[in-house]
Tab-separated table of C-alpha atoms in Angstrom:
chain	number	residue	atom	x	y	z
A	236	MET	CA	-81.851	-142.414	-7.930
A	237	GLY	CA	-79.909	-139.442	-6.572
A	238	THR	CA	-77.610	-137.632	-8.790
A	239	ASN	CA	-77.635	-139.223	-12.241
A	240	ASP	CA	-74.448	-139.835	-13.888
A	241	TYR	CA	-76.079	-140.836	-17.174
A	242	GLN	CA	-77.987	-138.682	-19.596
A	243	LYS	CA	-80.213	-139.048	-22.529
A	244	GLY	CA	-79.052	-137.250	-25.695
A	245	PRO	CA	-75.369	-136.525	-26.739
A	246	ARG	CA	-72.750	-136.649	-24.028
A	247	HIS	CA	-71.146	-133.240	-23.168
A	248	GLY	CA	-67.552	-132.643	-22.217
A	249	ALA	CA	-68.296	-130.096	-19.454
A	250	SER	CA	-67.159	-131.352	-16.086
A	251	GLN	CA	-68.317	-130.145	-12.745
A	252	SER	CA	-65.938	-128.137	-10.756
A	253	GLY	CA	-65.819	-127.599	-6.922
A	254	SER	CA	-63.999	-125.377	-4.656
A	255	THR	CA	-60.476	-126.615	-3.711
A	256	GLY	CA	-59.209	-125.994	-0.283
A	257	ARG	CA	-55.952	-124.079	0.076
A	258	ARG	CA	-53.351	-124.434	2.675
A	259	SER	CA	-52.708	-121.106	4.573
A	260	SER	CA	-49.405	-119.545	4.226
A	261	GLY	CA	-47.036	-118.816	6.861
A	262	ALA	CA	-45.074	-120.998	9.423
A	263	SER	CA	-46.954	-123.698	11.086
A	264	ARG	CA	-47.514	-123.602	14.706
A	265	PRO	CA	-47.434	-126.462	17.181
A	266	HIS	CA	-50.891	-127.721	18.069
A	267	ARG	CA	-51.610	-127.485	21.870
A	268	GLU	CA	-54.744	-128.799	23.335
A	269	PRO	CA	-56.081	-126.994	26.318
A	270	LEU	CA	-56.704	-128.885	29.500
A	271	GLN	CA	-59.319	-128.373	32.192
A	272	ASP	CA	-56.666	-126.688	34.529
A	273	ASN	CA	-55.471	-124.426	31.682
A	274	TYR	CA	-52.128	-126.342	31.307
A	275	TYR	CA	-51.104	-127.667	27.826
A	276	TYR	CA	-49.524	-130.720	26.308
A	277	GLU	CA	-46.987	-129.796	23.725
A	278	ALA	CA	-47.331	-131.294	20.274
A	279	PRO	CA	-45.198	-134.378	19.753
A	280	PRO	CA	-41.756	-133.692	18.359
A	281	ARG	CA	-40.617	-134.951	14.922
A	282	GLY	CA	-39.734	-138.688	15.128
A	283	TRP	CA	-42.370	-139.341	17.867
A	284	LYS	CA	-43.874	-142.805	17.540
A	285	GLU	CA	-46.917	-144.378	18.996
A	286	GLY	CA	-46.269	-145.283	22.610
A	287	ASP	CA	-43.735	-142.721	23.167
A	288	ALA	CA	-44.273	-140.316	26.094
A	289	PHE	CA	-46.197	-137.108	25.184
A	290	GLN	CA	-44.310	-134.137	26.369
A	291	ASP	CA	-45.991	-132.949	29.619
A	292	ILE	CA	-45.156	-129.197	30.239
A	293	SER	CA	-47.735	-128.693	32.817
A	294	SER	CA	-44.980	-128.097	35.427
A	295	TYR	CA	-44.043	-124.871	33.712
A	296	SER	CA	-46.379	-122.819	35.776
A	297	SER	CA	-44.090	-119.916	35.135
A	298	PRO	CA	-41.213	-118.742	32.843
A	299	ALA	CA	-38.960	-118.747	35.944
A	300	LYS	CA	-39.806	-122.319	36.547
A	301	ARG	CA	-38.994	-123.451	33.089
A	302	ARG	CA	-35.520	-121.635	33.249
A	303	ALA	CA	-34.758	-123.250	36.522
A	304	ASP	CA	-35.552	-126.704	35.013
A	305	GLN	CA	-33.377	-125.987	31.891
A	306	LYS	CA	-30.542	-124.848	34.082
A	307	ALA	CA	-30.735	-128.050	36.172
A	308	MET	CA	-30.656	-130.182	32.978
A	309	GLU	CA	-27.559	-128.160	31.715
A	310	GLU	CA	-25.721	-128.874	35.011
A	311	GLN	CA	-26.534	-132.587	34.538
A	312	ARG	CA	-25.192	-132.632	31.046
A	313	ARG	CA	-21.902	-131.053	32.285
A	314	SER	CA	-21.614	-133.637	35.060
A	315	THR	CA	-22.025	-136.311	32.613
A	316	GLN	CA	-19.115	-135.072	30.533
A	317	ARG	CA	-16.808	-134.799	33.405
A	318	SER	CA	-17.757	-138.391	34.570
A	319	GLY	CA	-16.458	-139.909	31.184
A	320	GLY	CA	-19.581	-139.912	29.277
A	321	ARG	CA	-21.818	-142.184	31.214
A	322	ARG	CA	-25.545	-141.591	30.373
A	323	PRO	CA	-27.446	-140.003	33.023
A	324	GLN	CA	-30.824	-141.409	34.043
A	325	LYS	CA	-33.684	-139.908	32.040
A	326	SER	CA	-35.104	-136.809	33.652
A	327	SER	CA	-38.713	-136.304	33.978
A	328	SER	CA	-38.613	-133.112	32.210
A	329	GLN	CA	-36.891	-132.443	28.782
A	330	ASP	CA	-36.021	-129.242	26.951
A	331	ILE	CA	-38.729	-129.269	24.304
A	332	TYR	CA	-37.956	-125.756	23.176
A	333	SER	CA	-34.490	-126.595	21.919
A	334	ASN	CA	-34.045	-127.403	18.190
A	335	SER	CA	-31.284	-129.822	18.890
A	336	ARG	CA	-32.071	-133.519	18.672
A	337	PRO	CA	-29.919	-136.481	19.871
A	338	VAL	CA	-28.015	-138.422	17.185
A	339	LYS	CA	-28.898	-142.121	16.983
A	340	LYS	CA	-25.929	-144.342	16.376
A	341	GLY	CA	-25.422	-147.998	15.655
A	342	ARG	CA	-29.014	-148.689	14.518
A	343	PRO	CA	-29.974	-149.229	10.848
A	344	LYS	CA	-32.621	-146.876	9.556
A	345	ARG	CA	-36.048	-148.403	9.284
A	346	TRP	CA	-38.652	-147.494	6.796
A	347	GLY	CA	-42.052	-146.719	8.384
A	348	VAL	CA	-45.278	-148.433	7.219
A	349	GLY	CA	-46.312	-145.353	5.112
A	350	LYS	CA	-43.004	-145.298	3.248
A	351	THR	CA	-43.098	-148.947	2.653
A	352	ILE	CA	-46.654	-148.798	1.224
A	353	VAL	CA	-45.651	-145.879	-1.089
A	354	ALA	CA	-42.571	-147.767	-2.273
A	355	LEU	CA	-44.686	-150.864	-2.968
A	356	VAL	CA	-47.260	-148.770	-4.927
A	357	LEU	CA	-44.465	-147.078	-6.873
A	358	VAL	CA	-43.004	-150.558	-7.832
A	359	LEU	CA	-46.368	-151.769	-8.913
A	360	VAL	CA	-46.996	-148.680	-11.003
A	361	ILE	CA	-43.683	-149.195	-12.641
A	362	ALA	CA	-44.356	-152.858	-13.235
A	363	VAL	CA	-47.999	-152.281	-14.522
A	364	GLY	CA	-46.627	-149.546	-16.826
A	365	GLY	CA	-43.997	-151.764	-18.197
A	366	SER	CA	-46.540	-154.618	-18.630
A	367	VAL	CA	-48.886	-152.095	-20.322
A	368	ALA	CA	-46.157	-151.052	-22.741
A	369	TYR	CA	-45.249	-154.631	-23.360
A	370	MET	CA	-48.958	-155.630	-24.035
A	371	LEU	CA	-49.677	-152.807	-26.235
A	372	SER	CA	-46.443	-153.075	-28.300
A	373	GLY	CA	-48.245	-154.945	-31.091
A	374	LEU	CA	-51.535	-153.233	-31.004
A	375	THR	CA	-52.520	-150.926	-34.076
A	376	MET	CA	-54.123	-147.819	-32.629
A	377	THR	CA	-55.850	-145.375	-34.773
A	378	SER	CA	-57.679	-142.206	-34.251
A	379	ILE	CA	-61.255	-141.314	-35.555
A	380	PRO	CA	-63.429	-138.185	-35.055
A	381	LYS	CA	-65.358	-138.571	-31.888
A	382	SER	CA	-68.028	-135.835	-32.395
A	383	ASP	CA	-71.795	-136.572	-32.560
A	384	SER	CA	-72.087	-135.494	-36.130
A	385	ALA	CA	-69.184	-137.293	-37.341
A	386	LEU	CA	-70.379	-140.640	-35.929
A	387	GLY	CA	-74.097	-140.074	-36.461
A	388	ILE	CA	-75.047	-139.927	-32.914
A	389	GLN	CA	-78.534	-138.508	-32.602
A	390	ALA	CA	-79.931	-136.033	-30.162
A	391	GLY	CA	-82.202	-138.844	-28.483
A	392	ALA	CA	-79.508	-141.500	-28.167
A	393	MET	CA	-79.203	-142.915	-24.727
A	394	SER	CA	-75.961	-142.531	-22.966
A	395	ASP	CA	-74.605	-143.463	-19.567
A	396	SER	CA	-71.113	-142.555	-18.102
A	397	GLN	CA	-71.046	-146.106	-16.577
A	398	ILE	CA	-71.576	-147.867	-19.721
A	399	THR	CA	-69.255	-147.906	-22.821
A	400	ASN	CA	-70.309	-149.145	-26.154
A	401	ILE	CA	-67.719	-150.500	-28.578
A	402	ALA	CA	-68.337	-151.697	-32.133
A	403	LEU	CA	-66.653	-155.078	-32.889
A	404	PHE	CA	-66.120	-155.890	-36.543
A	405	GLY	CA	-64.832	-159.237	-37.765
A	406	LEU	CA	-63.430	-158.536	-41.245
A	407	ASP	CA	-63.609	-160.878	-44.191
A	408	SER	CA	-60.349	-159.654	-45.918
A	409	ARG	CA	-59.007	-162.082	-48.401
A	410	GLU	CA	-55.888	-160.208	-49.213
A	411	ASP	CA	-53.581	-157.933	-47.124
A	412	GLY	CA	-54.468	-154.331	-47.419
A	413	SER	CA	-57.872	-154.855	-48.522
A	414	THR	CA	-60.539	-153.203	-46.353
A	415	GLY	CA	-63.105	-156.137	-46.759
A	416	ARG	CA	-66.628	-156.474	-45.572
A	417	SER	CA	-67.364	-156.749	-41.736
A	418	ASP	CA	-68.601	-160.104	-41.909
A	419	VAL	CA	-69.354	-159.871	-38.136
A	420	VAL	CA	-70.940	-156.928	-36.756
A	421	MET	CA	-71.437	-156.730	-32.868
A	422	VAL	CA	-71.693	-154.183	-30.242
A	423	LEU	CA	-69.921	-154.877	-26.920
A	424	SER	CA	-71.289	-152.854	-23.852
A	425	VAL	CA	-68.981	-152.687	-21.011
A	426	ASP	CA	-71.526	-152.188	-18.036
A	427	ARG	CA	-69.930	-150.962	-14.829
A	428	ARG	CA	-73.406	-149.970	-13.619
A	429	HIS	CA	-74.647	-153.565	-13.605
A	430	HIS	CA	-71.292	-155.196	-13.581
A	431	ALA	CA	-71.807	-157.055	-16.820
A	432	LEU	CA	-70.483	-157.495	-20.366
A	433	LYS	CA	-73.234	-157.447	-23.047
A	434	LEU	CA	-72.805	-158.387	-26.677
A	435	THR	CA	-75.261	-157.453	-29.189
A	436	SER	CA	-74.927	-159.392	-32.485
A	437	ILE	CA	-76.605	-157.815	-35.727
A	438	LEU	CA	-76.834	-160.068	-38.640
A	439	ARG	CA	-74.711	-159.178	-41.510
A	440	ASP	CA	-77.518	-159.334	-43.996
A	441	SER	CA	-79.638	-156.753	-42.113
A	442	GLU	CA	-81.006	-154.011	-44.521
A	443	VAL	CA	-80.001	-150.501	-43.195
A	444	SER	CA	-79.490	-147.091	-44.603
A	445	ILE	CA	-75.730	-146.317	-45.253
A	446	GLU	CA	-75.203	-142.713	-45.630
A	447	GLY	CA	-74.104	-141.903	-49.265
A	448	TYR	CA	-75.044	-145.365	-50.508
A	449	GLY	CA	-78.747	-145.816	-49.855
A	450	TYR	CA	-80.115	-149.060	-48.530
A	451	ASP	CA	-77.855	-152.025	-48.448
A	452	LYS	CA	-76.537	-154.824	-46.174
A	453	ILE	CA	-74.887	-153.677	-42.980
A	454	THR	CA	-71.959	-155.855	-43.631
A	455	HIS	CA	-70.978	-153.485	-46.622
A	456	ALA	CA	-70.703	-150.258	-44.590
A	457	TYR	CA	-67.088	-150.973	-43.382
A	458	ALA	CA	-66.050	-151.847	-47.120
A	459	TYR	CA	-67.583	-148.587	-48.172
A	460	GLY	CA	-66.101	-146.197	-45.488
A	461	GLY	CA	-64.020	-148.181	-42.970
A	462	PRO	CA	-64.695	-148.164	-39.343
A	463	GLU	CA	-65.945	-144.607	-39.073
A	464	LEU	CA	-68.832	-145.077	-41.676
A	465	ALA	CA	-69.532	-148.523	-39.980
A	466	ILE	CA	-69.937	-147.005	-36.598
A	467	LYS	CA	-72.016	-144.089	-38.153
A	468	THR	CA	-74.159	-146.668	-39.687
A	469	LEU	CA	-74.879	-148.466	-36.443
A	470	ASN	CA	-75.491	-145.230	-34.563
A	471	GLN	CA	-77.898	-143.931	-37.122
A	472	ASN	CA	-79.900	-146.976	-37.653
A	473	PHE	CA	-80.079	-148.244	-34.027
A	474	ASN	CA	-79.978	-144.927	-32.164
A	475	LEU	CA	-76.793	-145.893	-30.385
A	476	ASP	CA	-73.956	-143.946	-28.689
A	477	ILE	CA	-70.808	-145.795	-30.053
A	478	ARG	CA	-67.494	-143.883	-30.380
A	479	ASN	CA	-64.909	-146.592	-30.695
A	480	TYR	CA	-64.196	-149.756	-32.367
A	481	VAL	CA	-62.081	-152.957	-32.485
A	482	THR	CA	-61.553	-154.982	-35.691
A	483	VAL	CA	-60.063	-158.359	-36.210
A	484	ASN	CA	-59.636	-160.285	-39.468
A	485	PHE	CA	-61.207	-163.779	-39.563
A	486	TYR	CA	-57.819	-165.268	-40.397
A	487	GLN	CA	-56.204	-163.489	-37.491
A	488	MET	CA	-59.088	-164.733	-35.252
A	489	ALA	CA	-57.636	-168.161	-35.791
A	490	GLU	CA	-54.283	-166.928	-34.286
A	491	ILE	CA	-56.151	-165.484	-31.162
A	492	VAL	CA	-57.935	-168.801	-30.506
A	493	ASP	CA	-54.571	-170.695	-30.814
A	494	ALA	CA	-53.034	-168.124	-28.426
A	495	PHE	CA	-55.717	-169.029	-25.928
A	496	GLY	CA	-54.779	-172.762	-26.439
A	497	GLY	CA	-58.097	-173.509	-28.324
A	498	VAL	CA	-61.728	-173.679	-27.049
A	499	ASP	CA	-64.085	-176.434	-25.987
A	500	ILE	CA	-67.371	-176.394	-27.829
A	501	GLN	CA	-70.306	-178.804	-27.965
A	502	LEU	CA	-70.854	-179.775	-31.698
A	503	THR	CA	-73.593	-181.745	-33.452
A	504	ALA	CA	-72.576	-184.345	-36.005
A	505	GLU	CA	-73.894	-181.889	-38.672
A	506	GLU	CA	-71.806	-179.151	-37.461
A	507	VAL	CA	-68.675	-181.274	-37.537
A	508	TYR	CA	-69.452	-182.091	-41.261
A	509	SER	CA	-70.020	-178.455	-42.155
A	510	LEU	CA	-66.927	-177.461	-40.155
A	511	ASN	CA	-64.815	-179.741	-42.175
A	512	GLU	CA	-66.457	-178.492	-45.410
A	513	ASN	CA	-65.594	-174.796	-44.301
A	514	LEU	CA	-62.015	-175.830	-43.646
A	515	TRP	CA	-61.718	-177.166	-47.242
A	516	ASN	CA	-63.100	-173.897	-48.546
A	517	LEU	CA	-60.593	-171.876	-46.541
A	518	SER	CA	-57.825	-174.060	-47.637
A	519	GLN	CA	-58.696	-173.205	-51.329
A	520	GLU	CA	-59.170	-169.426	-50.615
A	521	SER	CA	-55.796	-169.058	-48.701
A	522	PRO	CA	-53.568	-172.081	-49.812
A	523	GLY	CA	-51.138	-173.278	-46.792
A	524	SER	CA	-53.414	-171.788	-44.200
A	525	VAL	CA	-55.063	-175.223	-43.447
A	526	VAL	CA	-53.195	-178.407	-42.607
A	527	SER	CA	-54.736	-182.031	-42.585
A	528	SER	CA	-54.516	-182.265	-38.842
A	529	ASP	CA	-57.127	-179.379	-38.826
A	530	PHE	CA	-59.895	-181.595	-40.203
A	531	ILE	CA	-61.803	-183.571	-37.671
A	532	PRO	CA	-61.847	-187.527	-38.122
A	533	ASN	CA	-65.037	-189.301	-38.546
A	534	VAL	CA	-66.255	-192.050	-35.929
A	535	ASN	CA	-63.772	-194.524	-37.658
A	536	GLY	CA	-60.809	-192.113	-37.130
A	537	GLU	CA	-60.589	-191.267	-40.808
A	538	ILE	CA	-60.440	-187.882	-42.455
A	539	ASP	CA	-63.458	-188.385	-45.094
A	540	LEU	CA	-65.049	-185.188	-46.165
A	541	ILE	CA	-67.751	-187.161	-48.057
A	542	ASN	CA	-68.907	-190.180	-46.206
A	543	GLY	CA	-68.456	-189.569	-42.497
A	544	PRO	CA	-70.217	-190.449	-40.172
A	545	TYR	CA	-69.510	-187.963	-37.374
A	546	GLN	CA	-70.847	-187.866	-33.899
A	547	ASP	CA	-72.201	-185.306	-31.493
A	548	GLY	CA	-69.929	-184.364	-28.546
A	549	GLU	CA	-67.725	-181.755	-27.060
A	550	TYR	CA	-64.588	-180.930	-29.313
A	551	HIS	CA	-61.541	-178.964	-28.484
A	552	LEU	CA	-61.079	-176.792	-31.529
A	553	ASN	CA	-58.006	-175.023	-32.573
A	554	GLY	CA	-58.014	-171.648	-34.273
A	555	ASN	CA	-58.831	-172.738	-37.982
A	556	GLN	CA	-61.509	-175.082	-36.613
A	557	ALA	CA	-63.041	-172.266	-34.470
A	558	VAL	CA	-63.154	-169.963	-37.395
A	559	ALA	CA	-64.585	-172.700	-39.634
A	560	TYR	CA	-67.243	-173.415	-36.914
A	561	ALA	CA	-68.085	-169.742	-36.599
A	562	ARG	CA	-68.718	-169.441	-40.417
A	563	ILE	CA	-71.200	-172.330	-40.563
A	564	ARG	CA	-74.102	-170.853	-42.387
A	565	HIS	CA	-75.824	-173.027	-44.930
A	566	LEU	CA	-76.651	-175.653	-42.273
A	567	ASP	CA	-79.539	-173.524	-40.852
A	568	SER	CA	-79.565	-169.792	-40.729
A	569	ASP	CA	-77.714	-166.447	-40.208
A	570	ASN	CA	-79.419	-166.293	-36.665
A	571	VAL	CA	-77.768	-169.539	-35.651
A	572	ARG	CA	-74.529	-168.584	-37.247
A	573	ALA	CA	-74.473	-165.383	-35.138
A	574	SER	CA	-75.092	-167.553	-32.022
A	575	ARG	CA	-72.175	-169.687	-32.981
A	576	GLN	CA	-69.896	-166.584	-33.149
A	577	GLN	CA	-71.114	-165.724	-29.675
A	578	THR	CA	-70.439	-169.299	-28.633
A	579	VAL	CA	-66.851	-168.920	-29.671
A	580	LEU	CA	-66.371	-165.606	-27.804
A	581	GLN	CA	-68.029	-167.031	-24.658
A	582	ALA	CA	-65.524	-169.996	-24.820
A	583	LEU	CA	-62.604	-167.491	-25.166
A	584	LEU	CA	-63.883	-165.633	-22.115
A	585	THR	CA	-64.242	-168.842	-20.164
A	586	SER	CA	-60.739	-169.769	-21.047
A	587	LEU	CA	-59.479	-166.228	-20.083
A	588	LYS	CA	-60.870	-166.676	-16.537
A	589	LYS	CA	-58.776	-169.722	-16.131
A	590	LYS	CA	-55.333	-168.049	-16.943
A	591	ASN	CA	-53.269	-166.970	-13.996
A	592	ILE	CA	-51.953	-163.407	-13.830
A	593	PHE	CA	-48.538	-164.434	-15.218
A	594	GLN	CA	-50.064	-165.793	-18.442
A	595	LEU	CA	-52.109	-162.557	-19.062
A	596	PRO	CA	-49.382	-160.086	-20.379
A	597	GLY	CA	-48.266	-162.604	-23.054
A	598	LEU	CA	-51.794	-163.608	-23.929
A	599	VAL	CA	-53.040	-159.886	-24.147
A	600	ARG	CA	-50.063	-158.993	-26.263
A	601	LYS	CA	-50.802	-161.765	-28.774
A	602	VAL	CA	-54.476	-160.862	-28.995
A	603	PHE	CA	-53.638	-157.085	-29.450
A	604	SER	CA	-51.143	-157.902	-32.199
A	605	VAL	CA	-53.848	-158.928	-34.519
A	606	CYS	CA	-56.296	-156.023	-33.669
A	607	GLU	CA	-56.833	-152.495	-34.609
A	608	THR	CA	-58.651	-150.144	-32.260
A	609	SER	CA	-59.483	-146.548	-31.690
A	610	LEU	CA	-59.417	-147.140	-27.939
A	611	ASN	CA	-56.637	-145.321	-26.102
A	612	VAL	CA	-54.634	-146.818	-23.139
A	613	GLY	CA	-56.747	-144.924	-20.544
A	614	ASP	CA	-59.946	-146.326	-22.105
A	615	MET	CA	-58.532	-149.848	-21.829
A	616	LEU	CA	-57.120	-149.602	-18.355
A	617	GLY	CA	-60.481	-148.074	-17.074
A	618	MET	CA	-62.331	-151.155	-18.517
A	619	SER	CA	-59.795	-153.906	-17.432
A	620	PRO	CA	-61.273	-154.581	-13.948
A	621	ILE	CA	-64.619	-155.494	-15.299
A	622	VAL	CA	-63.239	-157.176	-18.558
A	623	PHE	CA	-61.025	-159.554	-16.430
A	624	GLY	CA	-63.499	-159.903	-13.410
A	625	GLY	CA	-65.481	-163.020	-12.832
A	626	LEU	CA	-68.297	-162.088	-15.082
A	627	ASN	CA	-70.577	-163.773	-17.518
A	628	LEU	CA	-71.182	-162.585	-21.169
A	629	GLU	CA	-74.837	-161.592	-21.902
A	630	THR	CA	-75.926	-161.855	-25.521
A	631	LEU	CA	-78.606	-160.578	-27.778
A	632	SER	CA	-79.202	-161.202	-31.526
A	633	ILE	CA	-80.844	-158.806	-33.837
A	634	PRO	CA	-83.312	-159.396	-35.422
A	635	GLY	CA	-85.073	-161.396	-32.850
A	636	GLU	CA	-88.679	-162.615	-32.721
A	637	GLU	CA	-90.098	-159.120	-31.916
A	638	GLU	CA	-88.409	-157.549	-34.911
A	639	GLN	CA	-90.509	-159.848	-37.218
A	640	ALA	CA	-87.833	-160.216	-39.832
A	641	TYR	CA	-88.460	-161.329	-43.291
A	642	GLY	CA	-86.419	-162.027	-46.531
A	643	ALA	CA	-86.445	-159.549	-49.334
A	644	THR	CA	-84.327	-158.819	-52.433
A	645	LEU	CA	-82.697	-155.447	-53.292
A	646	ASP	CA	-82.748	-153.840	-56.774
A	647	SER	CA	-79.058	-155.124	-57.077
A	648	GLY	CA	-80.479	-158.883	-56.557
A	649	ALA	CA	-78.917	-159.076	-53.197
A	650	TRP	CA	-80.869	-160.954	-50.526
A	651	VAL	CA	-81.476	-159.109	-47.117
A	652	TYR	CA	-83.282	-159.272	-43.951
A	653	GLU	CA	-85.852	-156.487	-43.621
A	654	TYR	CA	-87.297	-155.707	-40.155
A	655	ASP	CA	-88.604	-152.914	-38.031
A	656	LEU	CA	-85.478	-150.975	-37.145
A	657	THR	CA	-87.331	-148.790	-34.550
A	658	ALA	CA	-88.376	-151.975	-32.674
A	659	ALA	CA	-84.693	-153.175	-32.893
A	660	SER	CA	-83.519	-149.975	-31.509
A	661	GLN	CA	-85.589	-150.113	-28.553
A	662	HIS	CA	-84.754	-153.773	-28.041
A	663	ILE	CA	-81.029	-153.020	-28.129
A	664	ASN	CA	-81.580	-150.029	-25.756
A	665	ARG	CA	-83.322	-152.072	-23.092
A	666	PHE	CA	-80.812	-154.787	-23.263
A	667	ILE	CA	-77.899	-152.221	-22.661
A	668	TYR	CA	-79.348	-149.723	-20.293
A	669	GLU	CA	-81.967	-151.912	-18.437
A	670	GLU	CA	-83.972	-149.962	-16.021
A	671	GLU	CA	-82.503	-146.614	-17.180
A	672	SER	CA	-83.984	-147.177	-20.602
A	673	PRO	CA	-87.412	-145.482	-21.232
A	674	TYR	CA	-88.350	-148.850	-23.080
A	675	TYR	CA	-87.515	-151.025	-20.003
A	676	THR	CA	-90.482	-153.086	-19.015
A	677	GLY	CA	-88.763	-155.657	-16.565
A	678	ALA	CA	-86.207	-158.279	-16.623
A	679	GLU	CA	-85.414	-159.270	-20.162
């Protein structure tokens, strides 16, 4: 590699500065290019266009000759006035030293290509600015400390100016105003170096160290200290460089899926049964949030939550159904549950790619209206080309096989996943930074 634009350790705010050219003061002089015979061509006058004659003053071999030519031109002008204003034929030589310019009449002013492009860019900037203001109008934007110490970013944490890590938290808030646990804990890496979006899911029951609270489930960090402590917990336990976050409530997630028009997902018969079961539980937790049409009928076209039977196949899920699917847990394991959450996000990304440019502002505004983030407008605009590009979502679930996770019980009686956090940190590091990572051994 040449000059590295990534660095190990904390990112510094110092910027490189180079010399800036200054335009010399004083009046500008017309550029003249010497010819082999020491005559000159004058610089083209203002208004000169490609194809117009370049003013040849090579005949001015002496000041006397120039004055003679100018006198002849003046006599020609007076003769024209006496003849009633008829235009004389063009002379082979013109007074290029005079500041006077003929006035063009009867012809509308035309914009040059340069002005047209500038005007177009200006209109687009205004239009985009208006769209951005429209899209961001419902987004809750917050501010958190960004220093290494505040967010627990360690000296050995890998960072790359071309890769931005963002914490994603899906909150399990039962009531408005309550902080809730982060039932979903993910890290989205916007990778401009490798032109990829990478999503790392960390199981909510992972046992980690939470500053001020000892060892506990990672899902509890958000409830204890909000997004700042949740980010700090991720950075400290997995040696990451995360400085921003996005949160969405599970119930708001349903609104996002509905805004996209639903998602198409392949389901097994067992998953359909569990999905309906979760819809029933959701209806009890939040009365009125689920309607009868949300339940998926069995093979006989009936809504029967007890007898079924259901069938495998691709189903078009609305918001409530997608959330119920993502919350399926008791059917298998938390690992599979995490993969279902990733499946929903992948389906949303697939749906996003099918939207046309006129649908995006309203869609983005709807999504933003149910989100909270510490990202600023500049951050989001900088990432939009890759987020809205034709890219696939790469995923990783932690713990995986190499972390060798096992179940354990805390003193409080809570069940957790225990695994090698150092191995997990190296695994995530390889996944995000690829060949730039010191732990990279080849294609994952």
